[in-house]
Coordinates of C-alpha atoms and ligand atoms in Angstrom, one line a residue:
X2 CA 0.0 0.0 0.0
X3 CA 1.4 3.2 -0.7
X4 CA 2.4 5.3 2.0
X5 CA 4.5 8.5 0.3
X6 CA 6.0 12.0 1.4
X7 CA 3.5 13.5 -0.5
X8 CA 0.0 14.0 1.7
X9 CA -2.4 15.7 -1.6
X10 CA -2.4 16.2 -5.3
X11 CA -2.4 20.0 -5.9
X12 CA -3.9 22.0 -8.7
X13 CA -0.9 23.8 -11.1
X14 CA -3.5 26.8 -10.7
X15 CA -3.2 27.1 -7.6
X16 CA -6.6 26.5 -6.9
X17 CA -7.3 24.6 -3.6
X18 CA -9.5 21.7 -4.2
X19 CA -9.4 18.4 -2.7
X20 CA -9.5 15.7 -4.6
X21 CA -11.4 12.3 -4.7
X22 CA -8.9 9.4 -4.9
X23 CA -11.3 7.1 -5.2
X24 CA -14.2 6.9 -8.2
X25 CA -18.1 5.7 -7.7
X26 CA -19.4 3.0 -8.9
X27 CA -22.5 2.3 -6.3
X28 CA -24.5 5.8 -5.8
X29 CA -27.3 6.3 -3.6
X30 CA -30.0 9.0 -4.5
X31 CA -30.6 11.6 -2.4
X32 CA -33.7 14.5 -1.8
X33 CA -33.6 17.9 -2.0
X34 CA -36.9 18.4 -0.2
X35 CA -38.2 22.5 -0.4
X36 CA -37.6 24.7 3.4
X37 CA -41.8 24.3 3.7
X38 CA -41.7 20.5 3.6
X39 CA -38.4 21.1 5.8
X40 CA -40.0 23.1 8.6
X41 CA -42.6 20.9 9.0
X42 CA -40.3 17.5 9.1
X43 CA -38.5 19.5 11.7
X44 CA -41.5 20.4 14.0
X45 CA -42.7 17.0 13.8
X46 CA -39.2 15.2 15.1
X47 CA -38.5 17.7 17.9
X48 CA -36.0 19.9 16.1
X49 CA -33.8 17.4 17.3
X50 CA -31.6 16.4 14.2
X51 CA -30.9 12.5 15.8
X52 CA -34.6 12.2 14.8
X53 CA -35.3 13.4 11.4
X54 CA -35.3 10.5 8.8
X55 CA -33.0 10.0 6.1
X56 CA -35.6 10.7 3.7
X57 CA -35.6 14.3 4.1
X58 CA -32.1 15.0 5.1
X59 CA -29.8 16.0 1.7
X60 CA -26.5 15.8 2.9
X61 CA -26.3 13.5 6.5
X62 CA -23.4 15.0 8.5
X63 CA -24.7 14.1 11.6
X64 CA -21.7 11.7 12.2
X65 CA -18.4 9.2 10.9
X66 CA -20.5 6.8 12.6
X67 CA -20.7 3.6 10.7
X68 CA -21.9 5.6 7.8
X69 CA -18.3 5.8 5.5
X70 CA -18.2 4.6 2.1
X71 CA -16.8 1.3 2.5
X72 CA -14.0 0.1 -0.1
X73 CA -14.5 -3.0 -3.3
X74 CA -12.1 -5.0 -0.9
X75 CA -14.4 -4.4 1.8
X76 CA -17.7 -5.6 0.2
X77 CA -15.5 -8.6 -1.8
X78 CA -14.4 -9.5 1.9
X79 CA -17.5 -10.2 3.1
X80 CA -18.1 -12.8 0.7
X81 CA -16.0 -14.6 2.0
X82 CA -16.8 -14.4 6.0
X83 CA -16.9 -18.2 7.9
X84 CA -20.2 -17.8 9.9
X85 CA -20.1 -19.7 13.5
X86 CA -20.9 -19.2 16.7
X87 CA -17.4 -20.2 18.2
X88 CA -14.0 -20.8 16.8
X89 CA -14.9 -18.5 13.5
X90 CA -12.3 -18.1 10.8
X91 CA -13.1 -14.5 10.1
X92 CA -12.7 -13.5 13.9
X93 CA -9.0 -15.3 14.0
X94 CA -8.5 -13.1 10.5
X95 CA -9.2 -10.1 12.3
X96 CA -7.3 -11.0 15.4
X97 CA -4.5 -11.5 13.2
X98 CA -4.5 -8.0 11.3
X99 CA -5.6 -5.9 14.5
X100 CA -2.1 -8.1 16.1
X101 CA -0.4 -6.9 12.9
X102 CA -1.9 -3.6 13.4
X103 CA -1.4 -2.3 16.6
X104 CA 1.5 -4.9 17.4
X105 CA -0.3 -6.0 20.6
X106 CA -1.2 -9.1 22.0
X107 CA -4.5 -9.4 22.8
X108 CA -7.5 -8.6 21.2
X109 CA -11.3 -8.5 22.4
X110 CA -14.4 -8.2 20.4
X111 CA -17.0 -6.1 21.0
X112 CA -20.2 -4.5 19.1
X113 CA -19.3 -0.9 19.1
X114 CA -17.2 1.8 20.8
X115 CA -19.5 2.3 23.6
X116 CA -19.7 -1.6 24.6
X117 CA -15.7 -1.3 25.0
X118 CA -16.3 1.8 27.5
X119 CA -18.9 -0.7 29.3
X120 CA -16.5 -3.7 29.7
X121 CA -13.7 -0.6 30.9
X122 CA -15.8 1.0 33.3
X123 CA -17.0 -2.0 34.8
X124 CA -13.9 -3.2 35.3
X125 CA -11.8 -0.6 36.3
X126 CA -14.3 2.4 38.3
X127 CA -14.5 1.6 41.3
X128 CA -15.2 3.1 44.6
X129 CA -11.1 2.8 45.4
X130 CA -10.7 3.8 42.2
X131 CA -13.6 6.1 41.0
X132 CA -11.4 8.3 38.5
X133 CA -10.5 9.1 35.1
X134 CA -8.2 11.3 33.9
X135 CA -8.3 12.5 29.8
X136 CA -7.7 14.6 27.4
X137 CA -11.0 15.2 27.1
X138 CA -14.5 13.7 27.3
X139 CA -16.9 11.8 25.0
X140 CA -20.2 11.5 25.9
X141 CA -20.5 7.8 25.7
X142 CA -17.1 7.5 27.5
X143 CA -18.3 9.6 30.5
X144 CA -22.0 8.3 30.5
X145 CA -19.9 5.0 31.4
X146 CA -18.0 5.9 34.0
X147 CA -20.4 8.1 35.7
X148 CA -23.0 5.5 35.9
X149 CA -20.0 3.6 38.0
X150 CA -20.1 6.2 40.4
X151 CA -17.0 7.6 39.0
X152 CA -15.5 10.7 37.7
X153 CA -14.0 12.2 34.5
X154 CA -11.1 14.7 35.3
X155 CA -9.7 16.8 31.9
X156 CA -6.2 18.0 31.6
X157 CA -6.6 19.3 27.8
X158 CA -4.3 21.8 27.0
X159 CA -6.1 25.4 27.3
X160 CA -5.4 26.1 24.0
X161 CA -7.5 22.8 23.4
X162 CA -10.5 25.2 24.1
X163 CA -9.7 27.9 22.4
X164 CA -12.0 27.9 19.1
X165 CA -9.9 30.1 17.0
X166 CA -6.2 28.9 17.0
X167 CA -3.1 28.2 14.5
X168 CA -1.6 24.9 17.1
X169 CA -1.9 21.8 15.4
X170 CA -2.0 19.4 18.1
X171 CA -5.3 20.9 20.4
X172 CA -5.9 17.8 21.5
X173 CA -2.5 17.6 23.8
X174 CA -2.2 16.9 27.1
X175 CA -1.1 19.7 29.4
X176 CA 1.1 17.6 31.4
X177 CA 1.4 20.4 34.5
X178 CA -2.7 20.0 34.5
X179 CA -2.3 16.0 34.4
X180 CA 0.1 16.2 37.6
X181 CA -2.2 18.4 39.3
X182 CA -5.1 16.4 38.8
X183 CA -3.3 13.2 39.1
X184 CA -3.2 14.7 43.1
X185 CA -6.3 16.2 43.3
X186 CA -7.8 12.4 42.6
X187 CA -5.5 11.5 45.6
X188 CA -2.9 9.9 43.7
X189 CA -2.3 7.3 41.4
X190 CA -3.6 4.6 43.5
X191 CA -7.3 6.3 43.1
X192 CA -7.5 6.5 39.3
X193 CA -8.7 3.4 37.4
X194 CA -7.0 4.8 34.2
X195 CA -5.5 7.6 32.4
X196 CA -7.3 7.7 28.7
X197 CA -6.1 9.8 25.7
X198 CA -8.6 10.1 23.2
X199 CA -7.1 9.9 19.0
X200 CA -8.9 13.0 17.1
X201 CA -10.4 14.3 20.0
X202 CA -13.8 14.3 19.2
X203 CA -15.8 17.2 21.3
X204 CA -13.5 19.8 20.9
X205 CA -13.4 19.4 16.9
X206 CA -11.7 16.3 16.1
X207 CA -8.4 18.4 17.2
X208 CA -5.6 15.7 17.2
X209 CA -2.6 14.5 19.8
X210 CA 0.8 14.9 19.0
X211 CA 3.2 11.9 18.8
X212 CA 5.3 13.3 20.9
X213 CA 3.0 14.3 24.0
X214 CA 1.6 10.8 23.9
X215 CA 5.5 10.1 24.5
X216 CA 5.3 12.2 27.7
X217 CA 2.0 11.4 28.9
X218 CA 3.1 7.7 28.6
X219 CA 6.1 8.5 30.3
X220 CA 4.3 10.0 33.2
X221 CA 1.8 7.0 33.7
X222 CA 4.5 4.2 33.6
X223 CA 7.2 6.2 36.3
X224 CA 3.6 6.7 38.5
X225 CA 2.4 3.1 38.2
X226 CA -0.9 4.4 35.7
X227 CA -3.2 2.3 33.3
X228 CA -3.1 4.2 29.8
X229 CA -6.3 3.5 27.8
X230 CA -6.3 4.8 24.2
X231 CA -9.3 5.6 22.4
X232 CA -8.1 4.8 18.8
X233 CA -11.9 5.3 17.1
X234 CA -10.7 8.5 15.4
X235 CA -7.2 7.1 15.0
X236 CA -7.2 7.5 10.5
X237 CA -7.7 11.2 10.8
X238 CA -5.2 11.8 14.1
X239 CA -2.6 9.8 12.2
X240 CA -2.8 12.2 8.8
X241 CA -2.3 15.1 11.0
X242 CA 1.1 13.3 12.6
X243 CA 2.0 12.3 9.3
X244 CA 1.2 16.2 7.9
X245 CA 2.0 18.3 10.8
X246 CA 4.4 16.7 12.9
X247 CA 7.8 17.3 11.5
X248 CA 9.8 14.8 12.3
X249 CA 7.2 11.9 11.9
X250 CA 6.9 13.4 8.0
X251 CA 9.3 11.0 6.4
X252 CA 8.3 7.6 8.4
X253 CA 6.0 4.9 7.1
X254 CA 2.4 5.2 9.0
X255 CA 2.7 1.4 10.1
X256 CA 5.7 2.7 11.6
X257 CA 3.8 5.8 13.4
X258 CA 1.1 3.4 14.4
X259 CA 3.2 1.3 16.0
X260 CA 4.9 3.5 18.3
X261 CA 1.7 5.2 19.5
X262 CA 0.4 1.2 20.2
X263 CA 3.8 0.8 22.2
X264 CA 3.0 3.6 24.8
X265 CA 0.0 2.8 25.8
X266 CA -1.2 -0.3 28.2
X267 CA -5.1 -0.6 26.1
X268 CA -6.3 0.3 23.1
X269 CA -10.2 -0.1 22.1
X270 CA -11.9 1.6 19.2
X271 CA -15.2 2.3 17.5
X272 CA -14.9 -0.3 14.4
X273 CA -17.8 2.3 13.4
X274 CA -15.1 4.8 12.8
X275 CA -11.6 2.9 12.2
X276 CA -11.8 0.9 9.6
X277 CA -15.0 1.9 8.0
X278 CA -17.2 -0.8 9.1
X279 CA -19.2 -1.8 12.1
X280 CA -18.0 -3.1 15.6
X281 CA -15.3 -2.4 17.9
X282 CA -12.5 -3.8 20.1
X283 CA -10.2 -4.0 23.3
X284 CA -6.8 -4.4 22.8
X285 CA -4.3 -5.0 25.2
X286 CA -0.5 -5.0 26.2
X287 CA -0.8 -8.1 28.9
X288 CA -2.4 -11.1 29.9
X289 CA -3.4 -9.8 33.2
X290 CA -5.2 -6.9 31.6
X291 CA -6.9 -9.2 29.1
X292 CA -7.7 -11.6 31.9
X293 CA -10.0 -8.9 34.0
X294 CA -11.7 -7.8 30.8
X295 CA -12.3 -11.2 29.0
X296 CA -14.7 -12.4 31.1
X297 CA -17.6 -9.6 30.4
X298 CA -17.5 -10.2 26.4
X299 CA -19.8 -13.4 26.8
X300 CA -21.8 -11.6 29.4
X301 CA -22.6 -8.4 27.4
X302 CA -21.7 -9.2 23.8
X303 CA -21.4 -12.6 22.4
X304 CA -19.0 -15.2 22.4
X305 CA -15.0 -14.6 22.2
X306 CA -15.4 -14.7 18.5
X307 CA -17.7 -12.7 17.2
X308 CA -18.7 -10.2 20.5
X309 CA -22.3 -8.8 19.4
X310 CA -20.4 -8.0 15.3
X311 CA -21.8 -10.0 12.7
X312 CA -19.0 -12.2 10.5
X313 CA -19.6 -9.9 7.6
X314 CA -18.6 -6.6 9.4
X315 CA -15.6 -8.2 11.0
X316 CA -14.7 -8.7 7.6
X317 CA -15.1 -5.9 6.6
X318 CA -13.1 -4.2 9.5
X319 CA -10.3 -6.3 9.0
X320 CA -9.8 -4.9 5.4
X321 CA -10.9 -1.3 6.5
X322 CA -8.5 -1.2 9.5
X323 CA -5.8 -2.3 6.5
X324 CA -6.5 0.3 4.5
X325 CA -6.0 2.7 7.4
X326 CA -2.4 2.7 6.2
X327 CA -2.9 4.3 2.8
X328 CA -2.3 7.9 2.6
X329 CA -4.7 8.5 -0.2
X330 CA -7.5 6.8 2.3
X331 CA -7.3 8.8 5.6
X332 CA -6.7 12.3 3.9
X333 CA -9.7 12.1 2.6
X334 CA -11.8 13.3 5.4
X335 CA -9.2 16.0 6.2
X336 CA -8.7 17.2 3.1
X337 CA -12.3 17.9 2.3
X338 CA -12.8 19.5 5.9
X339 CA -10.5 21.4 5.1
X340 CA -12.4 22.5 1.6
X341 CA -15.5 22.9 3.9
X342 CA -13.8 25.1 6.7
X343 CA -12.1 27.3 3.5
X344 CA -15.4 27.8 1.9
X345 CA -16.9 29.0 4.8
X346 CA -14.5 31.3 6.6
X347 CA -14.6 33.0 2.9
X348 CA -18.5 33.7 3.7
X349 CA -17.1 34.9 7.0
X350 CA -19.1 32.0 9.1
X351 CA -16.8 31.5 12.2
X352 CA -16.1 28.1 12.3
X353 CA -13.3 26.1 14.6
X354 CA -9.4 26.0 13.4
X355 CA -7.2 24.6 12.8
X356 CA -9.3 22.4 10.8
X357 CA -9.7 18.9 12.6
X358 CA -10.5 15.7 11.8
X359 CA -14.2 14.2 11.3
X360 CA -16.0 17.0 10.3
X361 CA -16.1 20.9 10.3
X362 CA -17.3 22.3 12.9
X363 CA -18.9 25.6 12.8
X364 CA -18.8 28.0 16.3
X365 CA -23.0 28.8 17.5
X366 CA -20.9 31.1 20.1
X367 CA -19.8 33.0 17.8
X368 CA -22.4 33.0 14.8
X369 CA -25.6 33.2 17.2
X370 CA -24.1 35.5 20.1
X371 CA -27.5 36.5 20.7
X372 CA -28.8 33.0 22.0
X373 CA -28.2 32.4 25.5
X374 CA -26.2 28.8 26.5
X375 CA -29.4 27.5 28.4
X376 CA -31.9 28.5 24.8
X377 CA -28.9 26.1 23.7
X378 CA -27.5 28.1 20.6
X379 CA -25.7 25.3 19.3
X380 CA -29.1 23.3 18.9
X381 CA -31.1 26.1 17.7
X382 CA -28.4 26.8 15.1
X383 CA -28.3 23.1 14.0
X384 CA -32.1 23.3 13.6
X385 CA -31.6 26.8 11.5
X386 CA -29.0 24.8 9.1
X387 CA -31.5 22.0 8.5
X388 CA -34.0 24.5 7.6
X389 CA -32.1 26.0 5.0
X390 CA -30.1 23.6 3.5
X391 CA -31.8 19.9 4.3
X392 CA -28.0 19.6 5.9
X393 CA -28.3 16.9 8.8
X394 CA -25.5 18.3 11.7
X395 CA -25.4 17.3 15.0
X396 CA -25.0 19.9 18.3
X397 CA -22.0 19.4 20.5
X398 CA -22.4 22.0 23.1
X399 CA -24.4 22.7 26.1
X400 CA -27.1 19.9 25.0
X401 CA -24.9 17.5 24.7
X402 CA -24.2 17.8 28.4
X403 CA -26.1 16.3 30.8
X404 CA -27.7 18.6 34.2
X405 CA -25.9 19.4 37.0
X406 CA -27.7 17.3 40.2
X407 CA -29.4 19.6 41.4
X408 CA -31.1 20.3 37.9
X409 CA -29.4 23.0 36.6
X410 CA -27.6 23.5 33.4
X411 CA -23.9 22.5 32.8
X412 CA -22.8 24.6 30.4
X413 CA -20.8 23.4 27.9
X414 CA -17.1 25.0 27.4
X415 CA -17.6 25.1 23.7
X416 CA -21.2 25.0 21.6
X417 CA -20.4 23.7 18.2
X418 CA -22.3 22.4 15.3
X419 CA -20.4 19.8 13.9
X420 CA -20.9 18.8 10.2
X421 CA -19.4 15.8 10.0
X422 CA -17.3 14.6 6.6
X423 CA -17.8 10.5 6.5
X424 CA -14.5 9.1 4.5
X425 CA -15.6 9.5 0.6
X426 CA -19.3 9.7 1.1
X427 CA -19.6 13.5 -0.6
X428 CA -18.7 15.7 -3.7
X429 CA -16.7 18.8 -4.1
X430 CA -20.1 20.4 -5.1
X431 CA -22.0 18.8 -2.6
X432 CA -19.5 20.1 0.1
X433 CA -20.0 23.9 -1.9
X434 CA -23.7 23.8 -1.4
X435 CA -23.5 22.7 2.1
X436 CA -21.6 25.9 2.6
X437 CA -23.3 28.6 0.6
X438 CA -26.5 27.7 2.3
X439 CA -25.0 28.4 5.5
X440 CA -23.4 31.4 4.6
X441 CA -26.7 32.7 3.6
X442 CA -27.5 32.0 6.9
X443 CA -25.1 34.0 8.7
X444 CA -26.1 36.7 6.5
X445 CA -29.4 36.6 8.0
X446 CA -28.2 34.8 11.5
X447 CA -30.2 37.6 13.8
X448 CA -33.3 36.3 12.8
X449 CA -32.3 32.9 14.5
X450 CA -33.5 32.5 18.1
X451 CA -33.1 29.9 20.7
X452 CA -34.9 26.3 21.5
X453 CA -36.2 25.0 25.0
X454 CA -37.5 21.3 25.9
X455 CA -40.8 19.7 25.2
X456 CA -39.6 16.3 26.5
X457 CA -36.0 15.6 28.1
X458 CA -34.9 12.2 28.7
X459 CA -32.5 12.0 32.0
X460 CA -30.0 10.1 30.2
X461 CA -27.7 11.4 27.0
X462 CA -30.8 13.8 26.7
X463 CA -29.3 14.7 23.0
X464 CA -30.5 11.2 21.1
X465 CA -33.8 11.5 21.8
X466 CA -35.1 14.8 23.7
X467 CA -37.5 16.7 21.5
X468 CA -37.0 20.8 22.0
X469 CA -39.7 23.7 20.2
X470 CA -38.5 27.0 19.0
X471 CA -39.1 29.9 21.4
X472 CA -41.1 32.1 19.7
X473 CA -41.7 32.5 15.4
X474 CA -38.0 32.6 14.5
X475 CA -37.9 29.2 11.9
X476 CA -41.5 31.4 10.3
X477 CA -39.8 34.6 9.7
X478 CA -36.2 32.6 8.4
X479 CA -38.3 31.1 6.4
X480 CA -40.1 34.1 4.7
X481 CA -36.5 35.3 4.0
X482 CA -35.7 32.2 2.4
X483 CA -38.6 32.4 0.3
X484 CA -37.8 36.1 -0.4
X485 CA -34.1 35.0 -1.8
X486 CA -34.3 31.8 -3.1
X487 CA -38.5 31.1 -4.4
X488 CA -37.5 27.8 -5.6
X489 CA -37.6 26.6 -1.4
X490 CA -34.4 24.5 -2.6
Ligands
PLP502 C1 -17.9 7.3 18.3 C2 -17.0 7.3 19.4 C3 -17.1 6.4 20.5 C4 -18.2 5.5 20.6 O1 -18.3 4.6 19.6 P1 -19.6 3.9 19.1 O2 -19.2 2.8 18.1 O3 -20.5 5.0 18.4 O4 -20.3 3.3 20.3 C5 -16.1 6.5 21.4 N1 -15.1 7.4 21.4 C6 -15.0 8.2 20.4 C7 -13.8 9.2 20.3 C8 -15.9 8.2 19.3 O5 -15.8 9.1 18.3

């Protein structure tokens, strides 16, 4: 596979396009439904984008999830998968690759990213050990641990929070922070493990530098700490090593991979993500380790295996996680994030940089100043882009978070509408729509107003709460629409 100096093809006109290295041969059509039909779709599933249907979304950037374009290899691959319940051939093929891979030992299968946090949690948070330490959060990772009675300490960088920024590693450790709140948890001896999350999702897929998983690695094995690694957003955090991480420029990625698998004691992923498929993993350094976790899989996922994935997914994994070392594959998502982020700072839309991984991700704090955090701008904005686009985002701010015990808001340190770029799902022109429409937008961003709840579940309220507009805002954004564009497309 290749794996060259070069990171993109460029234009001898300068121009800045990205370009597809890969050509269709499967499409799937997709609606263009007018704002009218829009608004009403969007009244009916509670303004809550996790709940509109596919029919009437145009572009889906709601997430990476399980939703890239999977590869010929991929789909020939599961052809061949050996279907049984125990001793599968397919499971011992992925074993082998994710061996090959990482270049650890053991390997555990599980059904997604989330079922990997639930076999970690429950082993590990406990009440004489009831902390985590990370870079940051994810929801799913936190919703874990806090429902073990534990807690989720961050020692980001404060750059890492910073929306508008030229570092390229946001995702970084601050490793005076980590010391600090290594005591403030009461010392090593209290902390069930130290994570480090690839791409960091929250923040805007912001990566972690090779060489500050070096220290932080450092730091855990002199204190006597368990280092976890959340590799599901590994492809894109390895482009940026590879791009933007000088010395790491001329070295092969199986090389780069390698090394960051070496420094850490864990490793589980979203196969949702890595790989392009669907299903997920534990990898680990030891025996002892994979001794404590083994004995969950059966309990919440299926046998050894297969863990909860179905032959034809691990597969497909297996070929996807192979192609994870071809430069041409993973700069495809940053490389048209990148086009996205460019298109829109042109129309003057604040969005976050440097560009990250995973999607684009477009500031509500700063386009929708107006909306206070608890009429969660970030929501109402992501609503607003539906309306006028049939663009499918998802919130990441103050909804995303869940209420403070005694009821009241936690406000979120960033509100952000991400729009996320699946690997080789979209056009150039299809990314260029997504962003006129929302420049248009921000044009006419003071007539978009906030959202409150009409039905909020207790737990990871964002899946499935259901919110109203406060007051006629989507009415009169819609006249304007109508006004500029009479179509309604
Ligand atoms: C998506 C994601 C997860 C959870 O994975 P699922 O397969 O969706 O359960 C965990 N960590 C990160 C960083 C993710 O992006």
């Amino acid at each position: 596979m290749s794996d060259c100096s070069y990171t993109r093809v460029t234009f001898f006109s300068g121009e800045n396009v990205p370009l597809e290295m890969h050509k269709a041969r499967m499409v799937q059509r997709v609606h263009l439904i007018p704002i009218k039909e829009r608004f009403e779709v969007l009244n009916r599933t509670g303004n809550n984008t996790f709940l509109l249907p596919n029919r009437d979304v145009f572009l889906d950037m709601l997430t990476d999830s399980g939703v890239n374009a999977m590869s010929e290899a991929q789909y020939a691959a599961m052809l061949m998968a050996d279907d049984s319940y125990a001793g599968s051939e397919t499971f011992y093929r992925l074993e082998k690759t994710i061996r090959d891979f990482f270049g650890l030992e053991y390997f555990l299968p599980a059904h997604q990213g989330r079922a990997c946090e639930n076999i970690l949690a429950s082993t590990y948070v406990t009440p004489q050990t009831p902390t985590v330490i990370t870079n940051y959060h994810f929801t799913t990772t936190k919703a874990h641990i806090m429902l073990r009675g534990g807690q989720v300490l961050e020692a980001i960088s404060d750059a890492g929070l910073m929306t508008e920024s030229d570092l390229p590693f946001k995702g970084n450790y601050d490793l005076d922070k980590f010391d600090a709140l290594v005591k403030q948890a009461g010392g090593p001896a209290k902390i069930a493990f130290v994570r480090i999350e690839a791409g960091t999702n929250l923040i805007g897929g912001q990566p972690v530098s090779l060489d500050n998983m070096r220290q932080v690695s450092a730091y855990c094995r002199k204190n006597g700490l368990r280092l976890v690694y959340d590799a599901s957003l590994l492809a894109d955090n390895l482009f940026f090593i590879k791009t933007r991480e000088k010395e790491c420029q001329n070295r092969p990625l199986a090389d780069l991979v390698k090394e960051i698998a070496s420094l850490m004691d864990i490793i589980y992923f979203s196969g949702r993500k890595l790989g392009c498929a669907r299903g997920g993993g534990i990898c680990a350094a030891n025996k002892v380790e994979y001794l404590r976790l083994r004995d969950l899989v059966p309990l919440y996922e299926g046998f050894l295996t297969y863990g909860g994935m179905s032959v034809r997914e691990m597969e497909a994994m297996a070929v996807g996680i192979r192609e994870t070392l071809d430069i041409h594959n993973i700069s495809q998502t940053p490389l048209f994030v990148e086009a996205l982020g460019k298109e829109l700072e042109a129309l003057n839309v604040p969005v976050v940089t440097p560009y990250g991984g995973l999607g684009c991700h477009v500031d509500a704090s700063r386009f929708v100043p107006h909306i206070p955090q608890v009429e969660y701008p970030a929501a109402a904005l992501c609503s607003a882009i539906y309306l006028v686009s049939g663009v499918r985002g998802m919130e990441r701010g103050t909804l995303s978070e869940s209420r403070n015990p005694d009821g009241s808001e936690h406000l979120s340190n960033m509100e952000l509408v991400r729009l996320a770029i699946p690997k080789r799902v979209f056009t150039h022109s299809q990314i260029k729509f997504a962003a006129d429409r929302i420049g248009w937008l921000y044009r006419n961003r003071s007539l978009i107003g906030g959202l409150t709840f009409e039905d909020e579940p207790k737990t990871l309220r964002f899946f499935l709460g259901r919110l109203k507009p406060i007051g006629d805002w989507q009415e009169r954004l819609m006249a304007k629409y109508l006004g500029d564009m009479p179509s309604g497309l």
